[in-house]
Amino acid sequence: MRRKLVAGNWKMHGLKADLPQVAAIAEAAAAHPGVDVTLCLPFTLIEAGAGVAGAMPVGAQDLHENDRGAHTGCISGPMLVEAGASVVIVGHSERRGDQHETSHDAWAKAAAGRRNGLGVILCCGETEAERDAGRAERIVQSQIEKSLPDGASGEWLTLAYEPRWAIGTGKTPTLEDIAAIHAIARAKLRQMVGDAADGIRILYGGSVTGANAAAILGTENVDGALVGGASLTAEKFVPIIAAAARAG
Ligand code: PEP
């Protein structure tokens, strides 16, 4: 039985003035011990965020594939760990889009996260054009094939299916479409890592809100949610945590 995980992605939002939101979300997480909750913060808030998050792990949204070196502006796994991160997102569609990152980059970054003892949330998902062309399933399979790190196991790896066209748009796939992709992702994991696939959580991400969380989290093979906009305040995020607790 996989525990539900609700992960927030604050993207390029959050200043120290927002730390009370982190604390309030951590309080709600403690009140729902049946659900795992984490917040992936901007680099500059990780240390302070960890300081007010109590037992709730906080994380980052990216890292460099190397642990050190001449890489201006980048951040490494050891730096994240020192700041207090325990989780990192890799392969997010905004990095694939804005920074032209590939599945191979996501693979190398996932390995770096693992090497440094971080939990890794590995994202995949098709564009709208790919979905319209009937290629969503193949794209997700191919992204998993190219980015799944060696030795993947649910102890440290989580997969997140995030259709790019659903991120920040208010649009979501039908529950049937979510179930279909999650089933395909699960089958691909099984093909690649055998029984270890059963322990790997597959999150859905893309315009999850308090209003649609119960239905999405109740869908087969959906083991939680990766949440952007609705994770920025406790008011919006706590109902999603509560929905995950009810979905069990
Ligand atoms: C995300 O950034 O991973 C995301 C799912 O964003 P949103 O919830 O805002 O669509």
JSON list of N, CA and C and ligand atoms in Angstrom, two decimals, residues 7 9-11 89 92-94 123 162 166-171 204-209 226-231, ligand 1:
[
{"chain": "A", "resi": 7, "resn": "ALA", "atom": "N", "xyz": [2.91, 17.06, -2.69]},
{"chain": "A", "resi": 7, "resn": "ALA", "atom": "CA", "xyz": [4.13, 17.87, -2.77]},
{"chain": "A", "resi": 7, "resn": "ALA", "atom": "C", "xyz": [3.79, 19.22, -3.38]},
{"chain": "A", "resi": 9, "resn": "ASN", "atom": "N", "xyz": [5.03, 22.79, -5.08]},
{"chain": "A", "resi": 9, "resn": "ASN", "atom": "CA", "xyz": [6.14, 23.37, -5.86]},
{"chain": "A", "resi": 9, "resn": "ASN", "atom": "C", "xyz": [5.92, 24.88, -5.90]},
{"chain": "A", "resi": 10, "resn": "TRP", "atom": "N", "xyz": [6.73, 25.59, -5.14]},
{"chain": "A", "resi": 10, "resn": "TRP", "atom": "CA", "xyz": [6.52, 27.05, -5.05]},
{"chain": "A", "resi": 10, "resn": "TRP", "atom": "C", "xyz": [7.10, 27.79, -6.25]},
{"chain": "A", "resi": 11, "resn": "LYS", "atom": "N", "xyz": [7.83, 27.09, -7.11]},
{"chain": "A", "resi": 11, "resn": "LYS", "atom": "CA", "xyz": [8.42, 27.73, -8.29]},
{"chain": "A", "resi": 11, "resn": "LYS", "atom": "C", "xyz": [9.18, 29.00, -7.88]},
{"chain": "A", "resi": 89, "resn": "ILE", "atom": "N", "xyz": [12.95, 18.16, -6.99]},
{"chain": "A", "resi": 89, "resn": "ILE", "atom": "CA", "xyz": [12.20, 17.90, -8.22]},
{"chain": "A", "resi": 89, "resn": "ILE", "atom": "C", "xyz": [13.20, 17.92, -9.38]},
{"chain": "A", "resi": 92, "resn": "HIS", "atom": "N", "xyz": [11.15, 18.94, -14.34]},
{"chain": "A", "resi": 92, "resn": "HIS", "atom": "CA", "xyz": [9.87, 19.67, -14.41]},
{"chain": "A", "resi": 92, "resn": "HIS", "atom": "C", "xyz": [9.70, 20.27, -15.81]},
{"chain": "A", "resi": 93, "resn": "SER", "atom": "N", "xyz": [8.48, 20.33, -16.27]},
{"chain": "A", "resi": 93, "resn": "SER", "atom": "CA", "xyz": [8.26, 20.78, -17.65]},
{"chain": "A", "resi": 93, "resn": "SER", "atom": "C", "xyz": [8.69, 22.23, -17.85]},
{"chain": "A", "resi": 94, "resn": "GLU", "atom": "N", "xyz": [8.66, 23.03, -16.78]},
{"chain": "A", "resi": 94, "resn": "GLU", "atom": "CA", "xyz": [9.13, 24.41, -16.96]},
{"chain": "A", "resi": 94, "resn": "GLU", "atom": "C", "xyz": [10.64, 24.45, -17.16]},
{"chain": "A", "resi": 123, "resn": "CYS", "atom": "N", "xyz": [9.70, 14.28, -13.02]},
{"chain": "A", "resi": 123, "resn": "CYS", "atom": "CA", "xyz": [8.49, 14.67, -13.75]},
{"chain": "A", "resi": 123, "resn": "CYS", "atom": "C", "xyz": [8.52, 14.22, -15.21]},
{"chain": "A", "resi": 162, "resn": "GLU", "atom": "N", "xyz": [2.80, 15.01, -15.21]},
{"chain": "A", "resi": 162, "resn": "GLU", "atom": "CA", "xyz": [2.30, 16.38, -15.30]},
{"chain": "A", "resi": 162, "resn": "GLU", "atom": "C", "xyz": [2.15, 16.77, -16.77]},
{"chain": "A", "resi": 166, "resn": "ALA", "atom": "N", "xyz": [-1.57, 21.23, -18.75]},
{"chain": "A", "resi": 166, "resn": "ALA", "atom": "CA", "xyz": [-2.44, 21.36, -17.57]},
{"chain": "A", "resi": 166, "resn": "ALA", "atom": "C", "xyz": [-1.79, 22.20, -16.48]},
{"chain": "A", "resi": 167, "resn": "ILE", "atom": "N", "xyz": [-0.50, 22.52, -16.66]},
{"chain": "A", "resi": 167, "resn": "ILE", "atom": "CA", "xyz": [0.22, 23.21, -15.58]},
{"chain": "A", "resi": 167, "resn": "ILE", "atom": "C", "xyz": [-0.11, 24.70, -15.60]},
{"chain": "A", "resi": 168, "resn": "GLY", "atom": "N", "xyz": [-0.70, 25.14, -14.51]},
{"chain": "A", "resi": 168, "resn": "GLY", "atom": "CA", "xyz": [-1.00, 26.56, -14.34]},
{"chain": "A", "resi": 168, "resn": "GLY", "atom": "C", "xyz": [-2.08, 27.09, -15.27]},
{"chain": "A", "resi": 169, "resn": "THR", "atom": "N", "xyz": [-2.83, 26.21, -15.90]},
{"chain": "A", "resi": 169, "resn": "THR", "atom": "CA", "xyz": [-3.82, 26.66, -16.89]},
{"chain": "A", "resi": 169, "resn": "THR", "atom": "C", "xyz": [-5.26, 26.53, -16.40]},
{"chain": "A", "resi": 170, "resn": "GLY", "atom": "N", "xyz": [-5.45, 25.78, -15.33]},
{"chain": "A", "resi": 170, "resn": "GLY", "atom": "CA", "xyz": [-6.82, 25.51, -14.89]},
{"chain": "A", "resi": 170, "resn": "GLY", "atom": "C", "xyz": [-7.45, 24.36, -15.66]},
{"chain": "A", "resi": 171, "resn": "LYS", "atom": "N", "xyz": [-6.71, 23.83, -16.64]},
{"chain": "A", "resi": 171, "resn": "LYS", "atom": "CA", "xyz": [-7.25, 22.69, -17.41]},
{"chain": "A", "resi": 171, "resn": "LYS", "atom": "C", "xyz": [-6.70, 21.40, -16.81]},
{"chain": "A", "resi": 204, "resn": "TYR", "atom": "N", "xyz": [-0.02, 12.84, -9.68]},
{"chain": "A", "resi": 204, "resn": "TYR", "atom": "CA", "xyz": [-0.55, 13.62, -10.79]},
{"chain": "A", "resi": 204, "resn": "TYR", "atom": "C", "xyz": [-0.28, 15.09, -10.49]},
{"chain": "A", "resi": 205, "resn": "GLY", "atom": "N", "xyz": [0.11, 15.86, -11.49]},
{"chain": "A", "resi": 205, "resn": "GLY", "atom": "CA", "xyz": [0.28, 17.30, -11.32]},
{"chain": "A", "resi": 205, "resn": "GLY", "atom": "C", "xyz": [-0.28, 18.06, -12.49]},
{"chain": "A", "resi": 206, "resn": "GLY", "atom": "N", "xyz": [-0.86, 19.21, -12.22]},
{"chain": "A", "resi": 206, "resn": "GLY", "atom": "CA", "xyz": [-1.42, 20.07, -13.27]},
{"chain": "A", "resi": 206, "resn": "GLY", "atom": "C", "xyz": [-2.78, 20.58, -12.83]},
{"chain": "A", "resi": 207, "resn": "SER", "atom": "N", "xyz": [-2.77, 21.84, -12.29]},
{"chain": "A", "resi": 207, "resn": "SER", "atom": "CA", "xyz": [-4.03, 22.51, -11.91]},
{"chain": "A", "resi": 207, "resn": "SER", "atom": "C", "xyz": [-4.85, 21.74, -10.88]},
{"chain": "A", "resi": 208, "resn": "VAL", "atom": "N", "xyz": [-4.14, 21.08, -9.95]},
{"chain": "A", "resi": 208, "resn": "VAL", "atom": "CA", "xyz": [-4.86, 20.45, -8.83]},
{"chain": "A", "resi": 208, "resn": "VAL", "atom": "C", "xyz": [-5.27, 21.55, -7.85]},
{"chain": "A", "resi": 209, "resn": "THR", "atom": "N", "xyz": [-6.51, 21.49, -7.40]},
{"chain": "A", "resi": 209, "resn": "THR", "atom": "CA", "xyz": [-7.04, 22.46, -6.43]},
{"chain": "A", "resi": 209, "resn": "THR", "atom": "C", "xyz": [-7.84, 21.71, -5.37]},
{"chain": "A", "resi": 226, "resn": "LEU", "atom": "N", "xyz": [1.33, 16.64, -7.24]},
{"chain": "A", "resi": 226, "resn": "LEU", "atom": "CA", "xyz": [2.35, 17.69, -7.27]},
{"chain": "A", "resi": 226, "resn": "LEU", "atom": "C", "xyz": [1.58, 18.98, -7.61]},
{"chain": "A", "resi": 227, "resn": "VAL", "atom": "N", "xyz": [1.70, 19.95, -6.73]},
{"chain": "A", "resi": 227, "resn": "VAL", "atom": "CA", "xyz": [0.80, 21.10, -6.79]},
{"chain": "A", "resi": 227, "resn": "VAL", "atom": "C", "xyz": [1.61, 22.39, -6.87]},
{"chain": "A", "resi": 228, "resn": "GLY", "atom": "N", "xyz": [1.34, 23.20, -7.87]},
{"chain": "A", "resi": 228, "resn": "GLY", "atom": "CA", "xyz": [2.03, 24.48, -8.00]},
{"chain": "A", "resi": 228, "resn": "GLY", "atom": "C", "xyz": [1.25, 25.60, -7.32]},
{"chain": "A", "resi": 229, "resn": "GLY", "atom": "N", "xyz": [0.43, 26.30, -8.10]},
{"chain": "A", "resi": 229, "resn": "GLY", "atom": "CA", "xyz": [-0.26, 27.49, -7.62]},
{"chain": "A", "resi": 229, "resn": "GLY", "atom": "C", "xyz": [-1.00, 27.30, -6.31]},
{"chain": "A", "resi": 230, "resn": "ALA", "atom": "N", "xyz": [-1.68, 26.18, -6.18]},
{"chain": "A", "resi": 230, "resn": "ALA", "atom": "CA", "xyz": [-2.50, 25.96, -4.97]},
{"chain": "A", "resi": 230, "resn": "ALA", "atom": "C", "xyz": [-1.68, 25.53, -3.76]},
{"chain": "A", "resi": 231, "resn": "SER", "atom": "N", "xyz": [-0.36, 25.51, -3.90]},
{"chain": "A", "resi": 231, "resn": "SER", "atom": "CA", "xyz": [0.46, 25.16, -2.72]},
{"chain": "A", "resi": 231, "resn": "SER", "atom": "C", "xyz": [1.04, 26.41, -2.05]},
{"chain": "B", "resi": 1, "resn": "PEP", "atom": "C1", "xyz": [3.59, 22.30, -11.07]},
{"chain": "B", "resi": 1, "resn": "PEP", "atom": "O1", "xyz": [4.22, 23.33, -11.11]},
{"chain": "B", "resi": 1, "resn": "PEP", "atom": "O2", "xyz": [4.19, 21.24, -10.93]},
{"chain": "B", "resi": 1, "resn": "PEP", "atom": "C2", "xyz": [2.13, 22.38, -11.18]},
{"chain": "B", "resi": 1, "resn": "PEP", "atom": "C3", "xyz": [1.47, 21.26, -11.22]},
{"chain": "B", "resi": 1, "resn": "PEP", "atom": "O3", "xyz": [1.56, 23.63, -11.21]},
{"chain": "B", "resi": 1, "resn": "PEP", "atom": "P1", "xyz": [0.02, 23.97, -11.06]},
{"chain": "B", "resi": 1, "resn": "PEP", "atom": "O4", "xyz": [-0.53, 23.17, -9.91]},
{"chain": "B", "resi": 1, "resn": "PEP", "atom": "O5", "xyz": [-0.02, 25.44, -10.78]},
{"chain": "B", "resi": 1, "resn": "PEP", "atom": "O6", "xyz": [-0.65, 23.61, -12.34]}
]
